[in-house]
Amino acid sequence: MKKKLFWIVPIVLLVLLTPIIYKGVNSKEADSKDNKVAAKEGSKAFGGDVNSLSAWVVYWDLSADKEIKALNNKLKNVSYFSANFDSNSKLVMPEELINYYNETKGFKYDKYITIVNDKAKGDGSYSLKDTSLLKTLLNNEASRISHIEDIMNLAVKYGFNGIEIDYEQIKNDMGLWNNYILFVNELYKKAESKGLKLRVVLETNTPFDKLNFAEGPTYVLMCYNLHGGFSKPGGKADDKFIRSSIEKMSKVPGKKDFAIATGGFNWSSNGKTTSVTEEEANGILKKYKAKVRRDDDSKCLYFSYKDENNLNHDIWYADKITLNSWMKVISEKGYDISIWRLGGNLF
């Protein structure tokens, strides 16, 4: 009898435990599948046809870690915005940006330092998109060489992978444009000799038909600012505007990249227009319990509300669906995409 019990007890235990073991194994497999799906979904912040993204981080809003994780391996380049000029026209980098760069130095994407033509004034304010500064910096070969040397020293000092030039508001000043193109060509040669890449950001009002850009750098066109503080309420872009912008760049040789913008604007009935992130727009939407709609042309979200001061507001902004729509137009043409900017987005 004891011998029989000796064999029966393990068999009974095995029968009782089998469902638990089976359930545990299945649970682990399910967890594994869930994790894979979650990882897959995380990597699908944007459509499968978008394989290479660049994005800007800005020194005044460096809360971009969550968005960088969402973009995952699609994110190939990050531009650190920005280095500018002090009151003595010396190239400087904000301390916040230096600290953030040091914190993210080990991340896998290529890191560019963006340089803009903003100059500090003696009173602490800034002259934004200062073309007088550009005329001084790019006026002749000697001044260009000196400026290029300063740029290279900054990029090499911190160990950036590349340089991005974002000099704006040149408009139709052909003399300045000619010096600018000489500067870009000279900078590209110098950067290439040091193993650094170069991106050149251009506005949609650039007179492409009158200019001869050389192959070498990546030229990035800003496909936004269709609406803003200068206009009635509307989206930052739409499909037609993006296609038109791409066509404008047809004469530019070499690698081209097209930038779209996140967030939007808040137009007030007092004439003031302010920029808003998607996160801020969502907060306002909830606060005033407004009704949000999606525009057919731009795919932007928009809503209206009245504030505590009896002022009427119209907000238009982009979300993930909007950005996917714009990206599709660009990727169908075979180009890569840049995102202005990270911070305050919910993708």
mmCIF file of C-alpha atoms in Angstrom, residues 163-318:
data_model
loop_
_atom_site.group_PDB
_atom_site.id
_atom_site.type_symbol
_atom_site.label_atom_id
_atom_site.label_comp_id
_atom_site.label_asym_id
_atom_site.label_seq_id
_atom_site.Cartn_x
_atom_site.Cartn_y
_atom_site.Cartn_z
ATOM 1 C CA ILE A 163 26.820 71.440 -38.675
ATOM 2 C CA GLU A 164 23.506 72.985 -39.653
ATOM 3 C CA ILE A 165 23.266 76.539 -41.016
ATOM 4 C CA ASP A 166 19.918 78.290 -40.567
ATOM 5 C CA TYR A 167 20.457 81.874 -41.761
ATOM 6 C CA GLU A 168 17.120 83.493 -42.581
ATOM 7 C CA GLN A 169 15.472 86.619 -43.988
ATOM 8 C CA ILE A 170 17.937 87.108 -46.850
ATOM 9 C CA LYS A 171 14.890 87.367 -49.132
ATOM 10 C CA ASN A 172 15.867 89.008 -52.459
ATOM 11 C CA ASP A 173 19.236 90.475 -51.452
ATOM 12 C CA MET A 174 21.163 88.905 -54.324
ATOM 13 C CA GLY A 175 24.528 90.283 -53.214
ATOM 14 C CA LEU A 176 24.115 88.626 -49.829
ATOM 15 C CA TRP A 177 22.848 85.431 -51.465
ATOM 16 C CA ASN A 178 25.952 85.210 -53.644
ATOM 17 C CA ASN A 179 28.220 85.606 -50.612
ATOM 18 C CA TYR A 180 26.084 83.112 -48.704
ATOM 19 C CA ILE A 181 26.495 80.448 -51.400
ATOM 20 C CA LEU A 182 30.260 81.026 -51.451
ATOM 21 C CA PHE A 183 30.233 80.606 -47.666
ATOM 22 C CA VAL A 184 28.217 77.359 -47.844
ATOM 23 C CA ASN A 185 30.551 75.898 -50.477
ATOM 24 C CA GLU A 186 33.656 76.846 -48.483
ATOM 25 C CA LEU A 187 32.164 75.533 -45.227
ATOM 26 C CA TYR A 188 31.190 72.243 -46.870
ATOM 27 C CA LYS A 189 34.772 71.624 -48.043
ATOM 28 C CA LYS A 190 36.175 72.438 -44.610
ATOM 29 C CA ALA A 191 33.578 70.301 -42.806
ATOM 30 C CA GLU A 192 34.110 67.367 -45.165
ATOM 31 C CA SER A 193 37.863 67.505 -44.564
ATOM 32 C CA LYS A 194 37.163 67.047 -40.847
ATOM 33 C CA GLY A 195 34.594 64.280 -41.358
ATOM 34 C CA LEU A 196 31.623 66.494 -40.484
ATOM 35 C CA LYS A 197 28.301 66.611 -42.343
ATOM 36 C CA LEU A 198 26.525 69.819 -43.367
ATOM 37 C CA ARG A 199 22.822 70.674 -43.494
ATOM 38 C CA VAL A 200 21.613 73.994 -44.924
ATOM 39 C CA VAL A 201 18.110 75.173 -43.963
ATOM 40 C CA LEU A 202 16.239 77.296 -46.519
ATOM 41 C CA GLU A 203 12.975 79.250 -46.473
ATOM 42 C CA THR A 204 10.227 78.815 -49.059
ATOM 43 C CA ASN A 205 10.741 82.411 -50.258
ATOM 44 C CA THR A 206 14.314 81.624 -51.355
ATOM 45 C CA PRO A 207 14.715 82.813 -54.997
ATOM 46 C CA PHE A 208 15.778 79.368 -56.263
ATOM 47 C CA ASP A 209 15.418 80.313 -59.929
ATOM 48 C CA LYS A 210 18.142 82.969 -59.534
ATOM 49 C CA LEU A 211 20.610 80.957 -57.446
ATOM 50 C CA ASN A 212 23.098 78.172 -58.140
ATOM 51 C CA PHE A 213 23.472 75.893 -55.148
ATOM 52 C CA ALA A 214 26.267 73.325 -55.377
ATOM 53 C CA GLU A 215 25.963 69.610 -54.691
ATOM 54 C CA GLY A 216 27.378 68.477 -51.355
ATOM 55 C CA PRO A 217 25.370 69.580 -48.312
ATOM 56 C CA THR A 218 21.887 68.343 -47.454
ATOM 57 C CA TYR A 219 19.496 71.183 -48.303
ATOM 58 C CA VAL A 220 16.489 71.360 -45.976
ATOM 59 C CA LEU A 221 13.392 73.324 -47.021
ATOM 60 C CA MET A 222 10.955 74.616 -44.399
ATOM 61 C CA CYS A 223 7.530 73.423 -45.626
ATOM 62 C CA TYR A 224 5.516 75.478 -43.162
ATOM 63 C CA ASN A 225 4.431 79.036 -42.274
ATOM 64 C CA LEU A 226 1.478 78.885 -44.665
ATOM 65 C CA HIS A 227 -0.442 80.558 -41.828
ATOM 66 C CA GLY A 228 0.840 82.419 -38.779
ATOM 67 C CA GLY A 229 0.802 85.770 -37.023
ATOM 68 C CA PHE A 230 0.803 87.477 -40.432
ATOM 69 C CA SER A 231 -2.427 85.825 -41.608
ATOM 70 C CA LYS A 232 -5.919 84.711 -40.733
ATOM 71 C CA PRO A 233 -6.247 81.444 -38.748
ATOM 72 C CA GLY A 234 -5.270 78.265 -40.562
ATOM 73 C CA GLY A 235 -2.878 75.315 -40.639
ATOM 74 C CA LYS A 236 0.893 75.634 -40.887
ATOM 75 C CA ALA A 237 0.783 73.668 -44.147
ATOM 76 C CA ASP A 238 -1.400 71.579 -46.426
ATOM 77 C CA ASP A 239 -0.729 69.037 -49.175
ATOM 78 C CA LYS A 240 -0.849 71.624 -51.956
ATOM 79 C CA PHE A 241 1.604 73.923 -50.156
ATOM 80 C CA ILE A 242 4.037 71.064 -49.497
ATOM 81 C CA ARG A 243 3.933 69.874 -53.130
ATOM 82 C CA SER A 244 4.526 73.432 -54.304
ATOM 83 C CA SER A 245 7.469 73.758 -51.895
ATOM 84 C CA ILE A 246 9.014 70.516 -53.160
ATOM 85 C CA GLU A 247 8.669 71.751 -56.743
ATOM 86 C CA LYS A 248 10.496 74.986 -55.852
ATOM 87 C CA MET A 249 13.524 72.915 -54.846
ATOM 88 C CA SER A 250 13.655 70.989 -58.128
ATOM 89 C CA LYS A 251 16.645 73.001 -59.361
ATOM 90 C CA VAL A 252 18.696 72.372 -56.218
ATOM 91 C CA PRO A 253 21.134 69.470 -56.754
ATOM 92 C CA GLY A 254 22.075 66.657 -54.393
ATOM 93 C CA LYS A 255 20.394 65.471 -51.215
ATOM 94 C CA LYS A 256 17.207 67.291 -50.223
ATOM 95 C CA ASP A 257 15.146 67.083 -47.073
ATOM 96 C CA PHE A 258 11.776 68.688 -46.320
ATOM 97 C CA ALA A 259 10.754 69.988 -42.907
ATOM 98 C CA ILE A 260 7.261 70.017 -41.396
ATOM 99 C CA ALA A 261 6.206 71.783 -38.198
ATOM 100 C CA THR A 262 4.467 70.470 -35.103
ATOM 101 C CA GLY A 263 2.156 72.550 -32.903
ATOM 102 C CA GLY A 264 0.250 75.563 -34.161
ATOM 103 C CA PHE A 265 -0.997 79.048 -33.313
ATOM 104 C CA ASN A 266 -3.550 80.760 -31.106
ATOM 105 C CA TRP A 267 -5.163 83.786 -32.790
ATOM 106 C CA SER A 268 -6.811 86.219 -30.341
ATOM 107 C CA SER A 269 -9.441 88.848 -31.206
ATOM 108 C CA ASN A 270 -7.116 91.500 -29.718
ATOM 109 C CA GLY A 271 -4.782 90.946 -32.683
ATOM 110 C CA LYS A 272 -2.182 88.933 -30.773
ATOM 111 C CA THR A 273 -1.033 85.576 -32.150
ATOM 112 C CA THR A 274 0.999 83.137 -30.062
ATOM 113 C CA SER A 275 2.502 79.749 -30.855
ATOM 114 C CA VAL A 276 1.161 76.658 -29.068
ATOM 115 C CA THR A 277 2.360 73.088 -28.794
ATOM 116 C CA GLU A 278 -0.039 70.187 -29.275
ATOM 117 C CA GLU A 279 0.076 69.575 -25.524
ATOM 118 C CA GLU A 280 -0.796 73.215 -24.757
ATOM 119 C CA ALA A 281 -3.622 73.220 -27.307
ATOM 120 C CA ASN A 282 -5.079 70.061 -25.747
ATOM 121 C CA GLY A 283 -4.938 71.686 -22.318
ATOM 122 C CA ILE A 284 -6.830 74.758 -23.559
ATOM 123 C CA LEU A 285 -9.361 72.536 -25.343
ATOM 124 C CA LYS A 286 -10.157 70.702 -22.096
ATOM 125 C CA LYS A 287 -10.190 73.864 -19.976
ATOM 126 C CA TYR A 288 -12.785 75.644 -22.114
ATOM 127 C CA LYS A 289 -14.640 72.464 -23.145
ATOM 128 C CA ALA A 290 -14.480 73.540 -26.776
ATOM 129 C CA LYS A 291 -15.505 71.406 -29.744
ATOM 130 C CA VAL A 292 -12.575 70.359 -31.909
ATOM 131 C CA ARG A 293 -12.802 69.688 -35.661
ATOM 132 C CA ARG A 294 -10.357 68.534 -38.337
ATOM 133 C CA ASP A 295 -9.770 70.629 -41.447
ATOM 134 C CA ASP A 296 -10.089 68.665 -44.712
ATOM 135 C CA ASP A 297 -7.284 70.481 -46.544
ATOM 136 C CA SER A 298 -4.550 70.780 -43.919
ATOM 137 C CA LYS A 299 -5.672 67.849 -41.727
ATOM 138 C CA CYS A 300 -5.054 70.192 -38.770
ATOM 139 C CA LEU A 301 -7.250 70.260 -35.691
ATOM 140 C CA TYR A 302 -8.962 73.549 -34.859
ATOM 141 C CA PHE A 303 -11.355 74.998 -32.293
ATOM 142 C CA SER A 304 -12.630 78.324 -30.954
ATOM 143 C CA TYR A 305 -13.283 79.588 -27.433
ATOM 144 C CA LYS A 306 -13.880 82.749 -25.414
ATOM 145 C CA ASP A 307 -11.529 83.462 -22.501
ATOM 146 C CA GLU A 308 -12.074 85.110 -19.101
ATOM 147 C CA ASN A 309 -11.423 88.556 -20.610
ATOM 148 C CA ASN A 310 -14.179 88.052 -23.174
ATOM 149 C CA LEU A 311 -11.621 87.688 -25.985
ATOM 150 C CA ASN A 312 -12.343 85.248 -28.815
ATOM 151 C CA HIS A 313 -9.642 82.774 -29.801
ATOM 152 C CA ASP A 314 -9.032 80.436 -32.736
ATOM 153 C CA ILE A 315 -6.478 77.654 -32.351
ATOM 154 C CA TRP A 316 -5.156 75.559 -35.226
ATOM 155 C CA TYR A 317 -2.574 72.844 -34.552
ATOM 156 C CA ALA A 318 -1.092 69.589 -35.803
#
